[in-house]
Coordinates of C-alpha atoms and ligand atoms in Angstrom, one line a residue:
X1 CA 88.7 118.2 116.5
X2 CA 89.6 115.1 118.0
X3 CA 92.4 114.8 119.8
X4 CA 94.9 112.0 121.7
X5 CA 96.9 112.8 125.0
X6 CA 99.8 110.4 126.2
X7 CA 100.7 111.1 129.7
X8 CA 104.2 109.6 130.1
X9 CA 105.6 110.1 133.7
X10 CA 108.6 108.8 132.1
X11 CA 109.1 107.3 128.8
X12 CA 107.8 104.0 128.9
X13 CA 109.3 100.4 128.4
X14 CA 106.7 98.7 126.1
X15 CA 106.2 94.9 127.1
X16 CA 103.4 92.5 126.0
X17 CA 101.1 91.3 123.3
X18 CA 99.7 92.9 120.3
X19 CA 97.6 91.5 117.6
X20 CA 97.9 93.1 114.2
X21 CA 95.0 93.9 112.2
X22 CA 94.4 93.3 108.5
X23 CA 95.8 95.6 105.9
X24 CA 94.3 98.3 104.9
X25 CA 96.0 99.2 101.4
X26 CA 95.3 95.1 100.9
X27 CA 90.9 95.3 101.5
X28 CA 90.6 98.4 100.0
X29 CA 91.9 96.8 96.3
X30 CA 90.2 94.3 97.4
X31 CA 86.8 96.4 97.8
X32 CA 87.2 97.8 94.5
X33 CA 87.8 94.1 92.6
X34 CA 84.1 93.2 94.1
X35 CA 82.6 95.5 91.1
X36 CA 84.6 93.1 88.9
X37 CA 81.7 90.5 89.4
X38 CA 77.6 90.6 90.5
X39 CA 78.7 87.6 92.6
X40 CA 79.2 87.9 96.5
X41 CA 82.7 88.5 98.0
X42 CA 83.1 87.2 101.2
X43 CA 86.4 89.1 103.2
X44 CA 87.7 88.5 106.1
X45 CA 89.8 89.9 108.7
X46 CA 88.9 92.9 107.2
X47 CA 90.5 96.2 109.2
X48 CA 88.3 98.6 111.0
X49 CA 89.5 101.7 110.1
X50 CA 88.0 104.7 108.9
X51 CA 89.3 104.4 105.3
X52 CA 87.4 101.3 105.0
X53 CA 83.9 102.8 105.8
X54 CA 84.8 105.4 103.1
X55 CA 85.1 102.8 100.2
X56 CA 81.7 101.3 100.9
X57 CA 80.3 104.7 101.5
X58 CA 82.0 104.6 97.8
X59 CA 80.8 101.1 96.3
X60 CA 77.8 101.7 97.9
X61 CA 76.7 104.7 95.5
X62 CA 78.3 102.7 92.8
X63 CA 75.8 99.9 93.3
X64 CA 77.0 97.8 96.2
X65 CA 75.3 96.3 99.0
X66 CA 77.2 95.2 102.0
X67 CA 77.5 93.6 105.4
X68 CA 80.2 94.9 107.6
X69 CA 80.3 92.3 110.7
X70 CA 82.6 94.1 113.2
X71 CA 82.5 91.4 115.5
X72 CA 84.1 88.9 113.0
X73 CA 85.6 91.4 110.9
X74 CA 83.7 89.9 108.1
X75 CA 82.8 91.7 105.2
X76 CA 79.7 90.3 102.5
X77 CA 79.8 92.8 99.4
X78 CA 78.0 92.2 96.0
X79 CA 77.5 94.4 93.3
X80 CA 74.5 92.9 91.5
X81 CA 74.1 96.2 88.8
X82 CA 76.5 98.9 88.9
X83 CA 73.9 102.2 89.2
X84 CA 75.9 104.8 89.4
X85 CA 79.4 104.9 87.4
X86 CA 80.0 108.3 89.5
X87 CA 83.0 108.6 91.8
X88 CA 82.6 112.4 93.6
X89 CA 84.7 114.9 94.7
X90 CA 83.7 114.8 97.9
X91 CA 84.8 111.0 98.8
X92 CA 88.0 111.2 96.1
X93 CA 89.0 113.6 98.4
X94 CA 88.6 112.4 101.5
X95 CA 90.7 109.1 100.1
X96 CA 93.1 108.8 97.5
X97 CA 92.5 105.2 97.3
X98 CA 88.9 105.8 95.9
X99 CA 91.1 106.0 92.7
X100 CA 90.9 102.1 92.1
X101 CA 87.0 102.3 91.1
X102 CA 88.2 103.2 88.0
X103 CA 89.8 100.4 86.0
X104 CA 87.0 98.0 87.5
X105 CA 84.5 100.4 86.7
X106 CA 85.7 100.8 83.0
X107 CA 85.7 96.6 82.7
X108 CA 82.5 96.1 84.3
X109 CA 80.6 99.1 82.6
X110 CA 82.6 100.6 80.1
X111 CA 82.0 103.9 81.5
X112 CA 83.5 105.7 84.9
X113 CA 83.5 109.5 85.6
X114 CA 86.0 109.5 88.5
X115 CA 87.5 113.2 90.6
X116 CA 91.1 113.2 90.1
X117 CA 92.7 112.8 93.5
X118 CA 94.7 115.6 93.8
X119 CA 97.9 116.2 95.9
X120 CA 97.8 115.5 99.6
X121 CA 100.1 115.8 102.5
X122 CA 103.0 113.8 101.6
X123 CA 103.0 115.1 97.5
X124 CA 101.7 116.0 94.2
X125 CA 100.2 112.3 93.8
X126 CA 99.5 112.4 90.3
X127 CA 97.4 109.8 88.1
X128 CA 99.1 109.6 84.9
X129 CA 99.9 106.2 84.8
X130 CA 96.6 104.9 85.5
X131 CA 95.2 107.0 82.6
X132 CA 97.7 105.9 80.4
X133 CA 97.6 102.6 81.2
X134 CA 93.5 102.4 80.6
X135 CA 94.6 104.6 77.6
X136 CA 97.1 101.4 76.4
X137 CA 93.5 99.1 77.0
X138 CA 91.6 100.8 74.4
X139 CA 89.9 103.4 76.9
X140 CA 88.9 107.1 75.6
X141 CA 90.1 109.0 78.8
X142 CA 89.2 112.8 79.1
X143 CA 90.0 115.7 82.2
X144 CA 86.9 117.8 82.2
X145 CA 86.4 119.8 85.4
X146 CA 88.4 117.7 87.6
X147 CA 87.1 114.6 86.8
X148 CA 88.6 111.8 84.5
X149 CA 86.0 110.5 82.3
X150 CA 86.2 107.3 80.8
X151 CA 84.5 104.7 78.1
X152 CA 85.4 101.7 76.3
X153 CA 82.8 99.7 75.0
X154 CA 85.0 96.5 75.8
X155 CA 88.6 97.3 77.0
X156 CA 91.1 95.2 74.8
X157 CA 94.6 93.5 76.0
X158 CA 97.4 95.2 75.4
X159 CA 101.5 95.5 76.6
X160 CA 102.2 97.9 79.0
X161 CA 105.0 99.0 80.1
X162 CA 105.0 101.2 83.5
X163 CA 107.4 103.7 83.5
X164 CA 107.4 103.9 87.5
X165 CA 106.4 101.2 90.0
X166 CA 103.2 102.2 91.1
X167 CA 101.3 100.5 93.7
X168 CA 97.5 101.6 93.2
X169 CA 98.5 102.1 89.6
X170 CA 99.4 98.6 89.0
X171 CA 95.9 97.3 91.1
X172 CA 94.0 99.4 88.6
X173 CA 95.2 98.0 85.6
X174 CA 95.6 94.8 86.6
X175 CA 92.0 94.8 87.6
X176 CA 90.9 96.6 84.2
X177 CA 92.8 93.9 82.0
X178 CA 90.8 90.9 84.0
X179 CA 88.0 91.7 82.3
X180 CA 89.7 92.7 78.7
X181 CA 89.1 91.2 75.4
X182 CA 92.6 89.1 74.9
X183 CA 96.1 89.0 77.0
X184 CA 97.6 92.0 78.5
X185 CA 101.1 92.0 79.2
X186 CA 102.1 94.5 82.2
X187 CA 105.7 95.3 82.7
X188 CA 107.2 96.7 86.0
X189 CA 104.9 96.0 88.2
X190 CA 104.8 96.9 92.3
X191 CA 105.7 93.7 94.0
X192 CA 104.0 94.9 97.4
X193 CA 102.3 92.5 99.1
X194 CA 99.0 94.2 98.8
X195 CA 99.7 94.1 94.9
X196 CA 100.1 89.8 95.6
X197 CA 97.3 89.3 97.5
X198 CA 94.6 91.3 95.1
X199 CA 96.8 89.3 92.3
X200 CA 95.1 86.0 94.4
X201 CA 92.1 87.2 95.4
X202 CA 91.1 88.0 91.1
X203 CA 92.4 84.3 90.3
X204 CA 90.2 83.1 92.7
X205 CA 87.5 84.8 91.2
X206 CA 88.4 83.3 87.9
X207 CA 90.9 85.5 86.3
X208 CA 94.1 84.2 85.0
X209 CA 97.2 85.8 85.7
X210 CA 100.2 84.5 85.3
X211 CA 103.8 86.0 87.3
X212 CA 102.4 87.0 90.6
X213 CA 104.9 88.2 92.7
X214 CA 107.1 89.1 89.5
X215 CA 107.6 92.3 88.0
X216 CA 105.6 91.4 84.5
X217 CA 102.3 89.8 84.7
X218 CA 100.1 88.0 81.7
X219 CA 96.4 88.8 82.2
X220 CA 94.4 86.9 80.0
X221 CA 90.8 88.5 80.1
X222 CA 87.6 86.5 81.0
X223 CA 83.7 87.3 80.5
X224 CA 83.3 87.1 83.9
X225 CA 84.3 86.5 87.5
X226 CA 83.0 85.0 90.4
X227 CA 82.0 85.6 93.9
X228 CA 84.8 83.9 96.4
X229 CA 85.7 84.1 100.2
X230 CA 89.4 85.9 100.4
X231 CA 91.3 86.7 104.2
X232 CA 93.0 90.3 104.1
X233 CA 96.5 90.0 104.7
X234 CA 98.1 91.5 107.9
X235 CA 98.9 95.2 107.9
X236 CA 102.8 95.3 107.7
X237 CA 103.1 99.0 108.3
X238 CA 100.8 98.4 111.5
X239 CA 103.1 95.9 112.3
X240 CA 106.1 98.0 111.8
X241 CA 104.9 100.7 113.9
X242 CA 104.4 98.3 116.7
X243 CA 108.1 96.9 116.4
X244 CA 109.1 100.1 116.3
X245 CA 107.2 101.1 119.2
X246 CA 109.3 97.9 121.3
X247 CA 112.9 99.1 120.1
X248 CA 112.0 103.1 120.9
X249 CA 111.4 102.2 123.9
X250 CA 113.3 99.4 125.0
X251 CA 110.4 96.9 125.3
X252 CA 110.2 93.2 124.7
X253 CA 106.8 93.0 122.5
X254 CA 104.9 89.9 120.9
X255 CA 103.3 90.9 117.6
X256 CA 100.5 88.2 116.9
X257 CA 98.7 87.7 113.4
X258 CA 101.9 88.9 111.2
X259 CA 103.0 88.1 108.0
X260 CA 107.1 88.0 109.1
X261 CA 108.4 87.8 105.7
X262 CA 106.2 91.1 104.4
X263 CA 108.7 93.3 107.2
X264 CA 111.8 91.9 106.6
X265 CA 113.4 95.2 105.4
X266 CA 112.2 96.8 108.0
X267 CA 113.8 94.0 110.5
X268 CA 117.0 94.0 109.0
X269 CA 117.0 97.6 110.2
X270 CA 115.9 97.3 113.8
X271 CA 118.4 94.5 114.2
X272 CA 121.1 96.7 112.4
X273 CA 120.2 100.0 115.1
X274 CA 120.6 97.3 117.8
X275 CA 117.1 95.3 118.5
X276 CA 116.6 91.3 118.6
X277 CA 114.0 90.0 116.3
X278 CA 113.0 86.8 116.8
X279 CA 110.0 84.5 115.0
X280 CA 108.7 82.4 117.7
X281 CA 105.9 80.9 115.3
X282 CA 104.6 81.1 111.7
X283 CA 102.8 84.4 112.2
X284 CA 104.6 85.2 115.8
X285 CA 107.3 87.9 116.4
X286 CA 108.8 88.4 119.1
X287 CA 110.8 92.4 119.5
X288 CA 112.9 93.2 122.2
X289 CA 114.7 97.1 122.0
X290 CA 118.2 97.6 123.0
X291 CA 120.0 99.9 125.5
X292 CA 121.8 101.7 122.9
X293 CA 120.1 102.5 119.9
X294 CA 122.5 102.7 116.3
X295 CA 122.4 105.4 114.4
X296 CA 120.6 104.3 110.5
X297 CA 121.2 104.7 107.0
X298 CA 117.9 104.8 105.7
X299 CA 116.7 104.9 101.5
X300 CA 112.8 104.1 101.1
X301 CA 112.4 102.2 97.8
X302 CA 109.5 100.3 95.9
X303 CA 109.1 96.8 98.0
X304 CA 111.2 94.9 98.9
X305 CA 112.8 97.7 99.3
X306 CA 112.2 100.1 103.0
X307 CA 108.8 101.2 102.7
X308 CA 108.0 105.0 102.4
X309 CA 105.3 104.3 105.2
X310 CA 107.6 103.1 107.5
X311 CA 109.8 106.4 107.3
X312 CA 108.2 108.3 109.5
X313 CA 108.3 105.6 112.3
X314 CA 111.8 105.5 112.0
X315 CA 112.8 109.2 111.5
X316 CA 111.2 109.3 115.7
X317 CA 113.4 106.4 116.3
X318 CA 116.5 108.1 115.4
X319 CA 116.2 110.7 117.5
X320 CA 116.7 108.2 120.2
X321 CA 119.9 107.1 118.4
X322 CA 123.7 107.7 119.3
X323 CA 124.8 109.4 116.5
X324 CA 124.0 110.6 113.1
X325 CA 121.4 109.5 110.9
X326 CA 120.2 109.8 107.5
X327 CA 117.0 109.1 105.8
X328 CA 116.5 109.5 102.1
X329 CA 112.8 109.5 100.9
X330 CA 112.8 108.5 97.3
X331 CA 109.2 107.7 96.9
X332 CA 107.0 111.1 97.6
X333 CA 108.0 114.6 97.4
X334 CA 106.7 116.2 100.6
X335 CA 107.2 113.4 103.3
X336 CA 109.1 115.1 105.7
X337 CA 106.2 117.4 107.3
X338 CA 106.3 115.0 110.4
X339 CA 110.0 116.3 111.1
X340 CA 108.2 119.9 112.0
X341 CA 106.4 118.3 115.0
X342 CA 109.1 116.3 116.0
X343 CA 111.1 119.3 116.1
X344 CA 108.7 120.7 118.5
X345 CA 109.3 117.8 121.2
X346 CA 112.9 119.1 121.4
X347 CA 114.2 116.3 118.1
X348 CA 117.2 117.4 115.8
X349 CA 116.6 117.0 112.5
X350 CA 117.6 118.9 109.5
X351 CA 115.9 118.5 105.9
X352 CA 118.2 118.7 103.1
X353 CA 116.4 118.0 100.5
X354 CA 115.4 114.5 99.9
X355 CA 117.0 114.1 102.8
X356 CA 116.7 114.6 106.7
X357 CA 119.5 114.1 109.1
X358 CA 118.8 113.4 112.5
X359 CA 121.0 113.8 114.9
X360 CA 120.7 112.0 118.1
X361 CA 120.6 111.1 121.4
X362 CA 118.0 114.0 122.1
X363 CA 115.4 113.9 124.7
X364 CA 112.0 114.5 124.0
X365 CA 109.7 116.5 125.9
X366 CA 105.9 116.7 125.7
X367 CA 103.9 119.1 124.2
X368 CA 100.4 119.6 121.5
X369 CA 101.1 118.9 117.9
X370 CA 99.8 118.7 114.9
X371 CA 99.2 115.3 112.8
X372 CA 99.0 116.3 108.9
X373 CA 99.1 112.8 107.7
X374 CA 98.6 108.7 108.3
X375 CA 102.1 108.0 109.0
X376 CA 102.8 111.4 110.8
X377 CA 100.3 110.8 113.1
X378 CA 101.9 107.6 113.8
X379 CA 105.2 108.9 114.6
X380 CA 103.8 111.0 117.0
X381 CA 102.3 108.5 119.0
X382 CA 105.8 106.8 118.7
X383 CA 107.4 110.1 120.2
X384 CA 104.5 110.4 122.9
X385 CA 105.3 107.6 124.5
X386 CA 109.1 108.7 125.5
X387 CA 108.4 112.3 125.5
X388 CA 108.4 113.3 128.9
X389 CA 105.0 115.0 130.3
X390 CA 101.9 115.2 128.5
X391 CA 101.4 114.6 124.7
X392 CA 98.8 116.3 122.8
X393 CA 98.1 114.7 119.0
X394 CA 96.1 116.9 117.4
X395 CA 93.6 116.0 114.3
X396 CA 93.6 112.3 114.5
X397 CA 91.3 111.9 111.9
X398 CA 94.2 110.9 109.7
X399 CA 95.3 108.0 112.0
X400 CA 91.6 106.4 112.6
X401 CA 92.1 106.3 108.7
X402 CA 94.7 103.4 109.0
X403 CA 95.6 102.1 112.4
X404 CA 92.2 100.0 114.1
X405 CA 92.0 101.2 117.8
X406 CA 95.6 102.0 118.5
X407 CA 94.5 103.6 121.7
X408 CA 93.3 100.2 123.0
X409 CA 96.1 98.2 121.5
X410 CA 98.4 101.0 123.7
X411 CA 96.7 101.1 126.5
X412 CA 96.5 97.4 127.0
X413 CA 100.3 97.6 127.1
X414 CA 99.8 99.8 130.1
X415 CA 100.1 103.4 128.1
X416 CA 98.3 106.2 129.7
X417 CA 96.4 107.2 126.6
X418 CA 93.0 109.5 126.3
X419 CA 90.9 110.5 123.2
X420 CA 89.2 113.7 123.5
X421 CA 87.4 116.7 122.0
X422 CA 90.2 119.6 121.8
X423 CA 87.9 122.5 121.0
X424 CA 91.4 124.5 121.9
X425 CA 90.4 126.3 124.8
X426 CA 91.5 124.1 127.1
X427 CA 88.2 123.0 127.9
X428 CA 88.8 119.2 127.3
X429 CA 85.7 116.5 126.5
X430 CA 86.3 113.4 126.6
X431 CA 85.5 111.9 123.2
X432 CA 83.0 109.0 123.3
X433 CA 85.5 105.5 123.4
X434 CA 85.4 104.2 119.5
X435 CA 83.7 100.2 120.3
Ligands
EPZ501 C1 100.2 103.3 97.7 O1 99.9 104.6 97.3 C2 99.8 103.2 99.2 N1 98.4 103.5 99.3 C3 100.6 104.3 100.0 O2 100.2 104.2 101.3 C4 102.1 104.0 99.8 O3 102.8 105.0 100.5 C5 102.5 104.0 98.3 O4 101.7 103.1 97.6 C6 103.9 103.7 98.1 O5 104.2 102.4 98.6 C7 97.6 102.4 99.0 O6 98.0 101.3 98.6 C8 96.1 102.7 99.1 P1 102.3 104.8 94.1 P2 100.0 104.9 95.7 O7 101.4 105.0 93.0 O8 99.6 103.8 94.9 C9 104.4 108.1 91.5 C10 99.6 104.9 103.5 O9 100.1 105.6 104.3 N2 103.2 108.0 90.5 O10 103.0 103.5 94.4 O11 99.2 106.2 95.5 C11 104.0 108.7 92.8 O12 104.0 110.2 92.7 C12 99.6 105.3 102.0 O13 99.0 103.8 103.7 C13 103.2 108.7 89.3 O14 104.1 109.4 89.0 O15 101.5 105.2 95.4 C14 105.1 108.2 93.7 O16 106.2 109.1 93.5 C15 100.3 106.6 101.8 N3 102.2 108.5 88.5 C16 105.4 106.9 93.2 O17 104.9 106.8 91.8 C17 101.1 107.7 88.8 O18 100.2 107.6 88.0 C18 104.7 105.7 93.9 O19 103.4 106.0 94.1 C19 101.1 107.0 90.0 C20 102.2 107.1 90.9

């Protein structure tokens, strides 16, 4: 398996430039809206990340031919026919995400045969309130086999009423109602910015929805939509995990390519536990870390609330922290596994629940863990890089699945980082360096 190592001499004092990347939870929607129409999509800064290739691994099988430009980040998709209605085990597995196919599928087809995701690392994960939602649009939904099999020979407005926020939940239906006979009303919506920016990106195709950015949004449902050029937004956790990164360690970092206003929860924290904050320009800010860290209060919440992906970032930084801290996750039910590994570099944390308290100032010292999510893995590299001696990341499959070379964006900042084969013998290969 593949493998990162951090050498840290001693814990480093971040200090330079980083460009943030687009969002992945914003182009992966934005994949599955392309079956919406036979017209091409043209997207931009699109993020290279693993979890990309597996939606147009995805599309493709579904009837999508695609240009992936990695040198512009540009992607051309169009989806002429849909040929296959088919969404398999195999990829549903390897990506939760996969999930959105369905509602577009259903609109563009009226049929979609889709594995139900399943739990995964952070919780159970379940799917109800897409199927009920399709369910409220006229849509015969059966379980067979682990599959959710769907038809509607034209899905029909309807009011819906979410009984949670769901992000990915929201996206389907929203995307399902475009192409509905009539107006859907749906109530509670997720305000994420990912939920926004596939909210403009349909509109621009030709769909009308009215209330973007508020919790209820009026779909009224067209024939059809239309092909369009849309830029991905930038990725806020990525940028989180960078700001992070400059108060852990004290640094003074420039994030570049940000969207400032999609983080402030996450900067009213960092300036609470003692870092400056500054935006220098429109899509420019600036991080410098404190001395003294503060000990946090944390709650994750739907947005604007503290993201749930940013938890893990912050549960490393409180171990840095004089004092106490508590975070509360409120969003999944199993988010905590990153505390076990974190443990293992000498942290102090306690789970209670849905809470963990960690207690800090605790040195960290190096050693070979284990990453068992996105975000874990990201927290890991957080700890690496104060941990004294070397640390070993182990099964970084999960963070090539959201973060576009973090390696290089690290090393550039003069972090002594390696990616390798760690066939656990000792006998280390270098991995080939991702281009
Ligand atoms: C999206 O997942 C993100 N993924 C997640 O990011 C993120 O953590 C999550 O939203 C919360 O912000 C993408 O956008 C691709 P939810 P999603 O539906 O949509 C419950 C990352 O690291 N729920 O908003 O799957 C659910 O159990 C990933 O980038 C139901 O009960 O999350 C959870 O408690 C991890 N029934 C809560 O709602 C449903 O039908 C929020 O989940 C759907 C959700």
């Amino acid at each position: 398996m593949e493998a990162l190592r951090i050498y840290t001499e001693k814990p480093y004092c971040l200090r330079g430039e980083v460009t943030i990347s687009g969002a992945k939870n914003a182009v992966l929607p934005a994949i599955a809206a392309c079956l919406l129409t036979e017209d091409r999509v043209e997207l931009t800064n699109v993020p290279l990340v693993k979890d990309v290739h597996t939606m147009l691994t995805l599309v493709s099988e579904l009837g999508a031919t695609y240009h992936l430009d990695e040198g512009y980040k540009t992607l051309n998709l169009e989806v002429k026919k849909i040929k296959s209605t088919q969404a398999p085990y195999k990829l549903v597995r390897a990506m939760r995400a996969s999930i959105l196919v369905l509602g577009p599928l259903l609109a563009r087809s009226g049929r979609a045969t889709v594995a139900l995701p399943g739990g995964c690392a952070i919780g159970t994960r379940p799917v109800d309130l897409h199927i009920s939602g399709l369910q409220k649009l006229g849509a015969n939904l059966k379980i067979e086999h682990g599959y959710i099999i769907a038809e509607a020979e034209r899905l029909k407005g309807a009011e819906i009423e979410l009984e949670k926020k769901t992000v990915t939940g929201t996206e389907n239906l929203v995307m399902a109602a475009c192409l509905a006979r009539g107006e859907t009303i749906l109530k509670n919506c997720a305000l994420e910015p990912e939920v926004v920016s596939l909210c403009e990106l349909l509109v621009k195709m030709g769909a009308k929805i009215d209330g973007i950015g508020e919790e209820t949004l009026r779909i009224t449902g067209a024939r059809q939509l239309g092909g369009v050029k849309h830029r991905i937004i930038p990725d806020r956790i990525e940028t989180g995990t960078f700001m992070v990164a400059s108060a852990l360690t004290g640094g003074d970092l420039v994030l570049k390519e940000v969207e400032p206003q999609h983080v402030e929860a996450i900067t009213n924290k960092l300036v609470i536990a003692g870092s400056q904050v500054e935006q220098s320009d429109r899509n420019i800010l600036r991080v410098k870390g404190s001395e003294e860290i503060k000990p946090l209060d944390i709650t994750t919440a739907p947005y604007p609330g503290f993201p749930t992906d940013m938890q893990a970032q912050f549960m490393v930084l409180m171990t840095q922290a004089n004092g106490r801290s508590i975070i509360t996750e409120t969003i999944f039910d199993r988010r905590f596994s990153h505390a076990n590994e974190l443990l293992r570099l000498g942290a102090c944390i306690e789970i209670e629940g849905d809470k963990a308290i960690i207690k800090g100032k605790t040195p960290l010292s190096g050693a070979e863990v284990m990453a068992t999510d996105l975000r874990a893995s990201a927290c890991l590299v957080l700890a690496g890089l104060i941990a004294t001696g070397q640390t070993t990341i182990n099964e970084i499959e999960h963070l090539d699945r959201g973060y576009e070379k973090i390696e290089e964006k690290l090393r550039q900042l003069g972090v002594k980082i390696e990616r390798f084969i760690n066939n656990n013998n000792n006998n280390y290969k270098k991995a080939e360096v991702k281009s």
